[in-house]
Short mmCIF file of C-alpha atoms and ligand atoms in Angstrom, two decimals:
data_model
loop_
_atom_site.label_atom_id
_atom_site.label_comp_id
_atom_site.label_asym_id
_atom_site.label_seq_id
_atom_site.Cartn_x
_atom_site.Cartn_y
_atom_site.Cartn_z
CA MET A 1 0.00 -0.02 0.17
CA THR A 2 1.36 3.28 -0.80
CA ARG A 3 -0.57 5.64 1.54
CA ARG A 4 -3.23 5.02 3.78
CA THR A 5 -4.02 5.20 7.93
CA ARG A 6 -4.00 1.79 9.15
CA TYR A 7 -7.01 0.93 11.19
CA SER A 8 -6.23 -0.17 14.45
CA ALA A 9 -7.02 0.05 18.12
CA LEU A 10 -4.28 2.32 18.63
CA ALA A 11 -5.35 4.56 15.37
CA LEU A 12 -9.08 4.65 16.95
CA LEU A 13 -7.44 5.78 20.55
CA ARG A 14 -5.43 8.60 18.61
CA HIS A 15 -8.35 9.88 16.50
CA GLY A 16 -10.63 9.70 19.53
CA LEU A 17 -8.26 11.53 21.92
CA GLY A 18 -7.16 13.97 19.39
CA ARG A 19 -10.69 14.44 17.69
CA GLN A 20 -9.11 14.05 14.60
CA ASP A 21 -11.01 13.25 11.16
CA TRP A 22 -10.53 10.04 9.50
CA PRO A 23 -9.10 10.53 6.08
CA ARG A 24 -11.59 10.08 3.07
CA VAL A 25 -11.78 6.60 2.20
CA VAL A 26 -11.89 7.61 -1.61
CA ASP A 27 -10.31 10.72 -2.82
CA HIS A 28 -11.97 13.07 -5.46
CA HIS A 29 -9.94 13.53 -8.67
CA GLU A 30 -10.68 15.13 -12.07
CA PRO A 31 -10.70 12.59 -14.66
CA ALA A 32 -7.70 12.06 -16.68
CA ARG A 33 -7.09 12.44 -20.14
CA SER A 34 -5.95 8.69 -20.50
CA TYR A 35 -5.85 5.72 -18.29
CA GLN A 36 -3.83 2.47 -19.05
CA VAL A 37 -7.28 0.57 -17.62
CA VAL A 38 -10.78 1.99 -17.52
CA ILE A 39 -13.10 -0.08 -15.75
CA ILE A 40 -16.91 0.50 -16.00
CA GLY A 41 -18.88 -0.13 -12.75
CA GLY A 42 -18.02 0.91 -9.30
CA GLY A 43 -19.56 -2.10 -7.74
CA VAL A 44 -17.51 -4.82 -5.77
CA HIS A 45 -16.49 -6.40 -9.30
CA GLY A 46 -14.81 -3.12 -10.68
CA LEU A 47 -13.27 -2.26 -7.33
CA ALA A 48 -11.99 -5.54 -6.61
CA THR A 49 -10.35 -5.86 -10.29
CA ALA A 50 -8.74 -2.23 -9.72
CA TYR A 51 -7.83 -3.41 -6.39
CA TYR A 52 -5.79 -6.62 -7.60
CA LEU A 53 -4.73 -4.81 -10.92
CA ALA A 54 -2.70 -2.53 -8.59
CA ALA A 55 -1.99 -4.81 -5.63
CA ASN A 56 -0.92 -8.01 -7.55
CA HIS A 57 0.46 -6.57 -10.83
CA GLY A 58 1.32 -3.22 -9.91
CA ILE A 59 -0.85 -1.69 -12.62
CA THR A 60 -2.14 1.47 -10.84
CA ASP A 61 -2.93 3.74 -13.81
CA VAL A 62 -6.62 2.89 -13.46
CA ALA A 63 -10.13 4.48 -13.42
CA VAL A 64 -13.06 3.11 -12.00
CA ILE A 65 -16.07 4.90 -13.61
CA GLU A 66 -19.40 4.73 -11.56
CA LYS A 67 -22.48 6.46 -12.60
CA SER A 68 -24.08 6.75 -9.39
CA TYR A 69 -22.07 6.06 -6.03
CA ILE A 70 -19.99 2.99 -5.30
CA GLY A 71 -21.88 0.27 -4.56
CA SER A 72 -25.01 1.56 -5.40
CA GLY A 73 -26.28 -1.16 -7.43
CA GLY A 74 -26.04 -5.03 -7.09
CA SER A 75 -23.27 -4.86 -4.56
CA GLY A 76 -25.41 -3.08 -1.99
CA ARG A 77 -28.56 -4.92 -2.83
CA ASN A 78 -27.73 -8.55 -2.36
CA THR A 79 -28.53 -10.94 0.45
CA ALA A 80 -24.85 -10.92 1.28
CA ILE A 81 -24.42 -14.77 1.21
CA VAL A 82 -21.16 -16.30 0.38
CA ARG A 83 -20.81 -19.79 -0.26
CA SER A 84 -19.08 -22.43 -2.85
CA ASN A 85 -21.37 -25.50 -2.85
CA TYR A 86 -22.16 -25.05 -6.90
CA LEU A 87 -23.22 -28.07 -8.95
CA THR A 88 -20.31 -27.77 -11.81
CA PRO A 89 -16.59 -28.83 -11.14
CA GLU A 90 -15.86 -25.44 -12.94
CA GLY A 91 -18.28 -23.62 -10.81
CA ALA A 92 -17.36 -25.27 -7.42
CA SER A 93 -13.48 -24.71 -8.14
CA PHE A 94 -14.05 -20.97 -8.97
CA TYR A 95 -16.32 -20.08 -6.13
CA GLN A 96 -14.09 -21.97 -3.31
CA ARG A 97 -11.17 -19.64 -4.48
CA SER A 98 -13.80 -16.94 -3.68
CA VAL A 99 -14.46 -18.43 -0.34
CA GLU A 100 -10.84 -18.46 0.59
CA LEU A 101 -10.35 -14.86 -0.63
CA TYR A 102 -13.22 -13.53 1.64
CA GLU A 103 -11.84 -15.66 4.50
CA GLY A 104 -8.44 -13.48 4.44
CA LEU A 105 -10.19 -10.35 3.14
CA ALA A 106 -10.66 -8.55 6.45
CA ALA A 107 -6.83 -8.74 7.03
CA GLU A 108 -5.94 -8.25 3.32
CA LEU A 109 -7.66 -4.80 3.36
CA ASN A 110 -7.49 -3.87 6.89
CA PHE A 111 -11.23 -3.47 6.90
CA ASN A 112 -13.54 -5.41 9.00
CA VAL A 113 -15.97 -7.01 6.28
CA MET A 114 -17.71 -9.03 9.35
CA PHE A 115 -17.45 -12.57 7.60
CA GLU A 116 -19.62 -15.11 9.45
CA GLN A 117 -19.17 -18.56 8.54
CA ARG A 118 -22.41 -19.93 10.00
CA GLY A 119 -22.98 -22.45 7.55
CA HIS A 120 -25.16 -22.96 4.56
CA MET A 121 -27.82 -25.41 4.53
CA THR A 122 -30.38 -26.05 1.49
CA LEU A 123 -33.14 -28.15 2.21
CA ALA A 124 -34.69 -30.93 0.13
CA HIS A 125 -38.36 -31.44 0.27
CA ASN A 126 -38.64 -34.23 -2.24
CA ASP A 127 -36.78 -36.94 -3.91
CA SER A 128 -35.49 -34.97 -7.02
CA SER A 129 -33.95 -32.12 -4.98
CA LEU A 130 -32.51 -34.47 -2.39
CA ARG A 131 -30.57 -36.17 -5.54
CA THR A 132 -29.51 -32.62 -6.72
CA MET A 133 -28.09 -32.56 -3.39
CA HIS A 134 -26.23 -35.64 -3.36
CA TRP A 135 -24.82 -34.82 -6.68
CA ARG A 136 -23.68 -31.20 -5.50
CA ALA A 137 -22.11 -32.73 -2.36
CA GLU A 138 -20.14 -35.28 -4.36
CA VAL A 139 -19.02 -32.61 -6.88
CA ASN A 140 -17.86 -30.43 -3.94
CA LYS A 141 -16.09 -33.01 -2.14
CA THR A 142 -13.90 -33.58 -5.49
CA ARG A 143 -12.61 -29.98 -5.04
CA GLY A 144 -12.04 -30.12 -1.49
CA ILE A 145 -14.91 -28.30 -0.53
CA ASP A 146 -16.93 -29.12 2.99
CA SER A 147 -20.25 -29.89 1.88
CA SER A 148 -22.28 -33.19 2.72
CA VAL A 149 -26.13 -34.26 2.74
CA ILE A 150 -27.64 -34.39 6.45
CA GLY A 151 -30.75 -35.92 7.71
CA PRO A 152 -33.76 -34.38 9.43
CA GLY A 153 -32.13 -35.15 12.87
CA GLU A 154 -29.07 -33.05 12.15
CA ILE A 155 -30.90 -30.24 10.63
CA LYS A 156 -33.01 -29.87 13.57
CA ARG A 157 -30.12 -29.99 15.88
CA LEU A 158 -28.53 -27.11 13.82
CA VAL A 159 -31.84 -25.13 13.52
CA PRO A 160 -33.96 -26.12 16.42
CA PHE A 161 -37.21 -24.34 15.58
CA MET A 162 -37.48 -25.90 12.11
CA ASP A 163 -40.32 -28.34 11.76
CA VAL A 164 -38.74 -31.44 10.52
CA SER A 165 -41.68 -34.02 11.16
CA ALA A 166 -43.43 -36.00 8.46
CA ASN A 167 -46.54 -33.98 8.88
CA ALA A 168 -45.10 -30.62 7.66
CA ARG A 169 -47.01 -29.41 4.23
CA TYR A 170 -43.69 -29.70 2.76
CA PRO A 171 -41.49 -32.56 4.86
CA ILE A 172 -38.02 -31.98 5.23
CA LEU A 173 -36.24 -35.15 3.72
CA GLY A 174 -32.72 -33.78 4.08
CA ALA A 175 -30.17 -31.04 3.39
CA LEU A 176 -26.98 -29.96 1.65
CA TRP A 177 -24.86 -28.60 4.64
CA HIS A 178 -21.84 -26.45 3.95
CA PRO A 179 -20.31 -25.20 7.00
CA PRO A 180 -17.89 -22.90 5.43
CA GLY A 181 -20.81 -20.78 3.91
CA GLY A 182 -22.09 -17.85 5.64
CA ILE A 183 -23.08 -13.89 5.37
CA ILE A 184 -20.74 -11.00 5.33
CA ARG A 185 -21.13 -7.17 5.35
CA HIS A 186 -21.60 -6.45 1.75
CA ASP A 187 -20.99 -2.69 1.89
CA ALA A 188 -17.90 -3.07 4.10
CA VAL A 189 -16.52 -5.37 1.07
CA VAL A 190 -17.37 -2.35 -1.27
CA TRP A 191 -15.68 0.16 0.83
CA GLY A 192 -12.66 -2.18 1.83
CA TYR A 193 -12.04 -2.83 -1.89
CA ALA A 194 -12.36 0.95 -2.74
CA ARG A 195 -10.31 2.00 0.07
CA GLY A 196 -7.36 -0.46 -1.16
CA ALA A 197 -7.56 0.46 -4.76
CA ASN A 198 -7.51 4.24 -3.69
CA ALA A 199 -4.51 3.77 -1.53
CA HIS A 200 -2.65 2.29 -4.51
CA GLY A 201 -3.49 5.56 -6.50
CA VAL A 202 -6.44 4.13 -8.50
CA HIS A 203 -8.91 7.02 -9.61
CA ILE A 204 -12.61 6.26 -8.37
CA HIS A 205 -14.93 8.46 -10.36
CA GLN A 206 -18.20 8.29 -8.77
CA ASP A 207 -21.47 10.30 -10.36
CA THR A 208 -19.76 9.79 -13.78
CA GLU A 209 -21.49 7.70 -16.60
CA VAL A 210 -19.91 6.22 -19.44
CA THR A 211 -22.08 7.12 -22.54
CA GLY A 212 -20.05 5.65 -25.38
CA ILE A 213 -17.19 3.30 -25.85
CA ASP A 214 -14.84 4.36 -29.01
CA VAL A 215 -13.64 1.37 -31.00
CA THR A 216 -11.26 1.85 -34.13
CA ASN A 217 -10.02 -0.78 -36.33
CA GLY A 218 -11.67 -3.52 -34.14
CA ALA A 219 -9.84 -2.12 -30.80
CA VAL A 220 -10.81 0.18 -28.03
CA THR A 221 -9.35 3.40 -28.14
CA GLY A 222 -11.63 5.27 -25.26
CA VAL A 223 -14.41 6.01 -23.37
CA GLU A 224 -16.91 8.88 -23.59
CA THR A 225 -18.25 10.05 -20.26
CA THR A 226 -20.55 12.73 -18.89
CA ARG A 227 -17.06 14.24 -17.74
CA GLY A 228 -15.31 14.18 -20.92
CA ARG A 229 -13.46 11.70 -23.19
CA ILE A 230 -11.03 9.36 -21.75
CA ALA A 231 -8.40 7.53 -23.87
CA THR A 232 -7.39 3.91 -22.95
CA GLY A 233 -6.51 0.84 -24.85
CA THR A 234 -8.33 -1.46 -22.12
CA VAL A 235 -11.75 -1.43 -21.07
CA ILE A 236 -13.20 -3.71 -18.72
CA ASN A 237 -17.15 -3.97 -18.36
CA CYS A 238 -17.87 -4.83 -14.65
CA THR A 239 -21.49 -3.71 -14.76
CA ALA A 240 -24.30 -5.44 -13.64
CA GLY A 241 -27.94 -4.63 -14.48
CA TRP A 242 -26.82 -2.77 -17.52
CA SER A 243 -24.16 -4.96 -18.75
CA SER A 244 -25.31 -5.79 -22.03
CA LEU A 245 -26.20 -2.07 -22.81
CA VAL A 246 -22.58 -1.24 -22.20
CA ALA A 247 -21.11 -3.93 -24.13
CA ALA A 248 -23.54 -2.81 -27.13
CA MET A 249 -21.62 0.77 -26.70
CA ALA A 250 -18.68 -1.61 -28.00
CA GLY A 251 -20.40 -3.39 -30.59
CA VAL A 252 -20.29 -6.57 -28.55
CA ARG A 253 -23.49 -8.82 -28.11
CA LEU A 254 -24.28 -10.73 -25.05
CA PRO A 255 -26.80 -13.34 -24.40
CA ILE A 256 -28.04 -11.55 -21.18
CA LEU A 257 -31.73 -10.85 -20.10
CA THR A 258 -31.99 -8.46 -17.05
CA ARG A 259 -34.36 -9.40 -14.35
CA PRO A 260 -35.20 -7.89 -10.66
CA LEU A 261 -34.59 -9.94 -7.86
CA GLN A 262 -36.37 -8.50 -4.69
CA ALA A 263 -35.41 -9.01 -0.96
CA ALA A 264 -36.93 -7.82 2.17
CA VAL A 265 -35.66 -7.51 5.82
CA THR A 266 -37.48 -7.81 9.18
CA GLU A 267 -37.25 -5.72 12.38
CA PRO A 268 -34.57 -6.75 14.74
CA VAL A 269 -34.95 -9.90 17.20
CA LYS A 270 -33.05 -11.58 19.50
CA HIS A 271 -30.79 -14.32 17.81
CA PHE A 272 -32.31 -17.50 16.94
CA LEU A 273 -31.01 -18.54 13.51
CA GLY A 274 -27.39 -19.64 12.97
CA PRO A 275 -26.96 -20.83 9.34
CA VAL A 276 -28.21 -19.67 6.29
CA VAL A 277 -31.48 -21.71 5.38
CA VAL A 278 -32.34 -22.12 1.75
CA SER A 279 -35.63 -23.95 0.42
CA GLY A 280 -35.81 -24.12 -3.28
CA THR A 281 -39.31 -25.48 -3.17
CA LEU A 282 -40.48 -22.68 -1.08
CA HIS A 283 -38.55 -20.28 -3.16
CA VAL A 284 -36.98 -18.45 -0.45
CA TYR A 285 -33.64 -18.11 1.71
CA VAL A 286 -33.18 -16.50 5.16
CA SER A 287 -30.35 -15.46 7.39
CA GLN A 288 -30.19 -13.50 10.47
CA THR A 289 -27.88 -10.43 10.58
CA ALA A 290 -25.67 -9.34 13.36
CA ARG A 291 -28.06 -6.87 14.42
CA GLY A 292 -30.82 -9.57 14.48
CA GLU A 293 -32.73 -8.81 11.35
CA LEU A 294 -34.11 -11.46 9.23
CA VAL A 295 -33.10 -10.95 5.61
CA PHE A 296 -35.06 -12.71 2.99
CA GLY A 297 -34.85 -13.21 -0.64
CA ALA A 298 -36.81 -15.02 -3.14
CA SER A 299 -36.68 -16.07 -7.02
CA VAL A 300 -36.05 -13.41 -9.82
CA ASP A 301 -39.25 -11.69 -11.17
CA PRO A 302 -40.79 -13.79 -13.99
CA PHE A 303 -40.15 -10.81 -16.64
CA ALA A 304 -37.26 -8.70 -17.98
CA SER A 305 -37.02 -5.15 -16.28
CA TYR A 306 -34.65 -2.50 -15.12
CA SER A 307 -37.16 -1.60 -12.15
CA THR A 308 -35.34 -1.67 -8.63
CA ARG A 309 -38.59 -1.25 -6.73
CA GLY A 310 -40.20 -3.81 -4.57
CA SER A 311 -43.83 -5.10 -5.38
CA LEU A 312 -46.58 -6.18 -3.34
CA GLU A 313 -46.87 -9.36 -5.06
CA PHE A 314 -43.55 -10.32 -3.72
CA THR A 315 -44.09 -9.41 -0.25
CA GLU A 316 -47.14 -11.51 -0.13
CA ASN A 317 -45.79 -14.58 -1.81
CA LEU A 318 -42.57 -14.22 0.57
CA ALA A 319 -44.74 -14.12 3.62
CA LYS A 320 -46.78 -17.36 2.57
CA HIS A 321 -43.71 -19.38 1.93
CA VAL A 322 -41.60 -18.04 4.91
CA LEU A 323 -44.54 -19.10 7.10
CA GLU A 324 -44.49 -22.61 5.74
CA LEU A 325 -41.22 -22.77 6.96
CA MET A 326 -41.29 -20.90 10.15
CA PRO A 327 -44.70 -20.53 11.63
CA ALA A 328 -43.58 -19.06 14.78
CA ILE A 329 -42.45 -15.71 13.17
CA ALA A 330 -45.96 -14.66 11.79
CA LYS A 331 -46.19 -11.66 14.03
CA MET A 332 -42.74 -10.10 12.71
CA ARG A 333 -42.87 -7.04 10.91
CA LEU A 334 -40.96 -6.20 7.64
CA LEU A 335 -39.16 -3.14 7.69
CA ARG A 336 -38.00 -2.66 4.15
CA GLN A 337 -37.98 -4.44 0.61
CA TRP A 338 -35.93 -3.65 -2.39
CA ALA A 339 -34.64 -4.89 -5.59
CA GLY A 340 -31.36 -5.52 -7.50
CA LEU A 341 -30.85 -6.48 -11.00
CA CYS A 342 -29.69 -9.65 -12.30
CA ASP A 343 -28.33 -10.56 -15.83
CA MET A 344 -29.48 -14.01 -16.39
CA THR A 345 -27.46 -16.26 -19.00
CA PRO A 346 -28.86 -19.18 -20.62
CA ASP A 347 -26.79 -21.55 -18.43
CA PHE A 348 -26.87 -19.38 -15.25
CA ALA A 349 -22.91 -19.13 -15.48
CA PRO A 350 -21.00 -15.55 -15.72
CA ILE A 351 -19.24 -14.47 -19.06
CA MET A 352 -15.69 -13.59 -18.10
CA GLY A 353 -12.70 -12.78 -20.50
CA PHE A 354 -11.76 -11.13 -23.83
CA THR A 355 -14.35 -10.55 -26.63
CA ALA A 356 -13.84 -9.79 -30.43
CA VAL A 357 -12.97 -6.26 -29.76
CA ASP A 358 -9.26 -5.85 -29.00
CA GLY A 359 -9.05 -4.29 -25.39
CA PHE A 360 -12.78 -4.86 -24.53
CA VAL A 361 -12.88 -7.04 -21.45
CA VAL A 362 -16.11 -8.68 -19.80
CA ASP A 363 -16.96 -9.61 -16.46
CA VAL A 364 -20.58 -9.87 -16.53
CA GLY A 365 -23.64 -12.14 -16.67
CA TRP A 366 -23.67 -13.01 -12.95
CA GLY A 367 -27.57 -13.79 -12.74
CA THR A 368 -27.83 -14.39 -8.87
CA TYR A 369 -23.97 -15.07 -8.11
CA GLY A 370 -22.37 -11.93 -8.48
CA PHE A 371 -21.73 -10.95 -4.89
CA LYS A 372 -20.13 -14.10 -3.63
CA ALA A 373 -17.97 -14.20 -6.99
CA ALA A 374 -16.33 -10.84 -6.46
CA PRO A 375 -12.95 -11.32 -4.91
CA VAL A 376 -12.07 -14.20 -7.46
CA ALA A 377 -13.61 -12.46 -10.40
CA GLY A 378 -11.45 -9.52 -9.36
CA GLU A 379 -8.31 -11.73 -8.98
CA GLN A 380 -8.59 -13.53 -12.22
CA ILE A 381 -9.73 -10.59 -14.46
CA ALA A 382 -6.84 -8.61 -12.96
CA ARG A 383 -4.70 -11.45 -14.05
CA LEU A 384 -6.01 -11.69 -17.40
CA VAL A 385 -5.48 -7.82 -18.20
CA ALA A 386 -2.00 -7.85 -16.96
CA THR A 387 -0.65 -11.00 -18.63
CA GLY A 388 -2.71 -10.89 -21.65
CA SER A 389 -3.64 -14.62 -21.34
CA VAL A 390 -6.84 -16.37 -19.70
CA PRO A 391 -6.33 -17.86 -16.35
CA PRO A 392 -7.51 -21.48 -16.32
CA LEU A 393 -10.11 -20.90 -13.48
CA ILE A 394 -12.07 -18.73 -15.70
CA ALA A 395 -11.35 -20.16 -18.91
CA PRO A 396 -14.66 -22.11 -18.82
CA PHE A 397 -16.51 -19.02 -18.80
CA SER A 398 -15.69 -17.41 -22.10
CA LEU A 399 -18.25 -15.61 -24.45
CA ASP A 400 -17.65 -18.22 -26.97
CA ARG A 401 -18.90 -20.99 -25.13
CA PHE A 402 -22.32 -19.76 -26.50
CA GLU A 403 -21.08 -20.40 -30.13
CA ASN A 404 -19.29 -23.52 -29.35
CA GLY A 405 -22.02 -25.15 -27.11
CA ARG A 406 -19.51 -25.73 -24.10
CA LEU A 407 -22.23 -24.52 -21.57
CA VAL A 408 -21.60 -24.35 -17.88
CA GLY A 409 -25.23 -25.55 -16.46
CA GLU A 410 -25.20 -23.89 -13.16
CA LYS A 411 -28.83 -23.83 -12.63
CA GLY A 412 -29.22 -26.66 -10.29
CA ALA A 413 -26.96 -24.86 -7.76
CA ALA A 414 -29.23 -21.44 -7.49
CA ALA A 415 -30.41 -20.92 -4.12
CA VAL A 416 -33.98 -21.04 -5.24
CA GLY A 417 -35.72 -22.06 -8.46
CA HIS A 418 -35.93 -19.33 -11.25
O1 PYC B 501 -26.86 -18.17 -4.92
O2 PYC B 501 -26.82 -18.19 -2.61
C1 PYC B 501 -27.05 -17.80 -3.71
C2 PYC B 501 -27.89 -16.62 -3.72
C3 PYC B 501 -28.87 -15.98 -2.55
C4 PYC B 501 -29.33 -14.95 -3.21
C5 PYC B 501 -29.26 -14.68 -4.53
N1 PYC B 501 -28.20 -15.68 -4.70
#
């Protein structure tokens, strides 16, 4: 790190006693006329990529362009779940690296990201989902991932309030149990990466929108922004929600449909829920935050849209499904609901790598998996840009798989049916 105040107990004491202000986490800069690398999107993917370009490869002449404020998109709207219990060998290895990076992130960034590995439990209410859980567990084990199928007795031990009796309307036959999974403070991850990148000299331009990408003779030459033109030979599209529109600016077509994903949070109550609990059959996942709120999510909305507003239909269905699982919380009040945008690909796997336009790199198509992938995507895309070659961990996720038919079917690892 070139310049930054280390956060520590001593620094806290010094600032408290001296009544000093803390330095800004992100400095303000006027956009330079050119950068070696321009990253579009100041979410956790863009910021992580900028951080690793600087920290791992010494590439610091980098700008992150964000049309709103950092973390205002999917990075601040997800339900903050981290896990690596995926269905495909490619997906499991990739997300496992992300869990490893998350485990070391607070120390790496000197920022408390509050990662709590409380375990991740995916319930099976019928034979076919139990079969998928066994499949996932076996794939996971081949990747060294701690993941196994457990029965109703063990589920009851881990989540005592859960009704595992055979009389339940949707009886619980078993679950995929993944102890390293958990939850994290998503805004802290955004700010930690931003602070790290900023300290290395990366420029983070908020309130700055990319309005065009200049391509000459098949190669990127710059971006047009609401604060002027910036020349560059490398543009990385790290957007979510608008990734296909941004790619179209460079003349690149992406097989993406954007759909909202809604979530909601309750008032805080005393702690009673340890693991993250997921029920695909009931289209719901729930975790309890450190403050005691329950955070719920469901399936993506059944239509393409760029709306980030919540709907009453979502809340009614959510309540119905949650109460099948946890009738005891019927009197809890929901405080807020919101939506984020998910860029869905045909095989539910992301698109990472080079495109037909020289210098235009994509890190997009994250569907409902984006937040948990940010550290590894940032690390690997930075490596791709720095070395000019595709790292093996992300090679399966290239755009040309939709032409050559080598899809990475990851729908079976979705938290809920979509
Ligand atoms: O894949 O774990 C997941 C997830 C939870 C919410 C959205 N995606």
